[in-house]
Phi, psi and omega in degrees: 000132182286165178300320179302313182290325176294318178296317178298323180294330179280317185284325187304312179297322178294320179296314178298320177296319177296319178296314180297315180297315179294325177296317178296316179299317178299316179298317180295317179296318180294320177295318178298321177300314181297315180299314181293317185289312187261335180269320184252359181053039176229163183239138170270101186301320185278345187298315182293318180295316177300318180300316178299311182294321180295319180294319178296316179298320178298322178298314181291318178296320180290335180282337182300312178298328178293320177294315181296324178275003181054044181242017183259358186226140176294335178298328183290339182278358180297322178093172182284183178098223185287357183259017181299324179297319178292321177296321178294319177299318176300321176298320178296320179296314179297317180299317178299319178296314182295324177293316178297319178296318179296318178296317178299316179296318179297320178293320177298317179296318181294316186279324185232014182296331181278344178290161180245146176294150190294305187275320185271335182076015179285145173296136181296337175300323178293325180289321183273346183302320179301327177298316181293316179296314180301314183297322178293313179297315181296322178295318179295315179299318180296316178299317178297321178295321179293329179277355179087005182278319185265003182292122180295148177285336176223163183301154179296147179283172183295331183274009172095000179277143177288147178288167182271000000 
């Protein structure tokens, strides 16, 4: 088993746990919002803002296993054999996207990172940081896949883990 796969085996359960935990927290906050707004005729000012940020974070966290399992791109479904060039081209396209996303996230952090979110008072750098982290992780995974290091030995499983 490669170092990449050993690292993925350690990180994957923690990532799934974090996704599940954040989903539960989001559900509880959304239910509390409904109860406060319609039951108590009061508003949780911070609830909507937290919900937006949590959903965006869930999207980026959920995409990491898809990138690691090489299931986020139609280019990856081409398969082995004579289509390696097309799969490599797909890797270049994904890599360009992740680099552009990382640059955009870095610029957002640089330009508005010192500002604070309205309801929660969080630094906007904290809000934009998951984009930067995701783009970096996804770019590294893509580069390793293009080099043949991160390529799973068997297809990715249904829960998003790369095969051994």
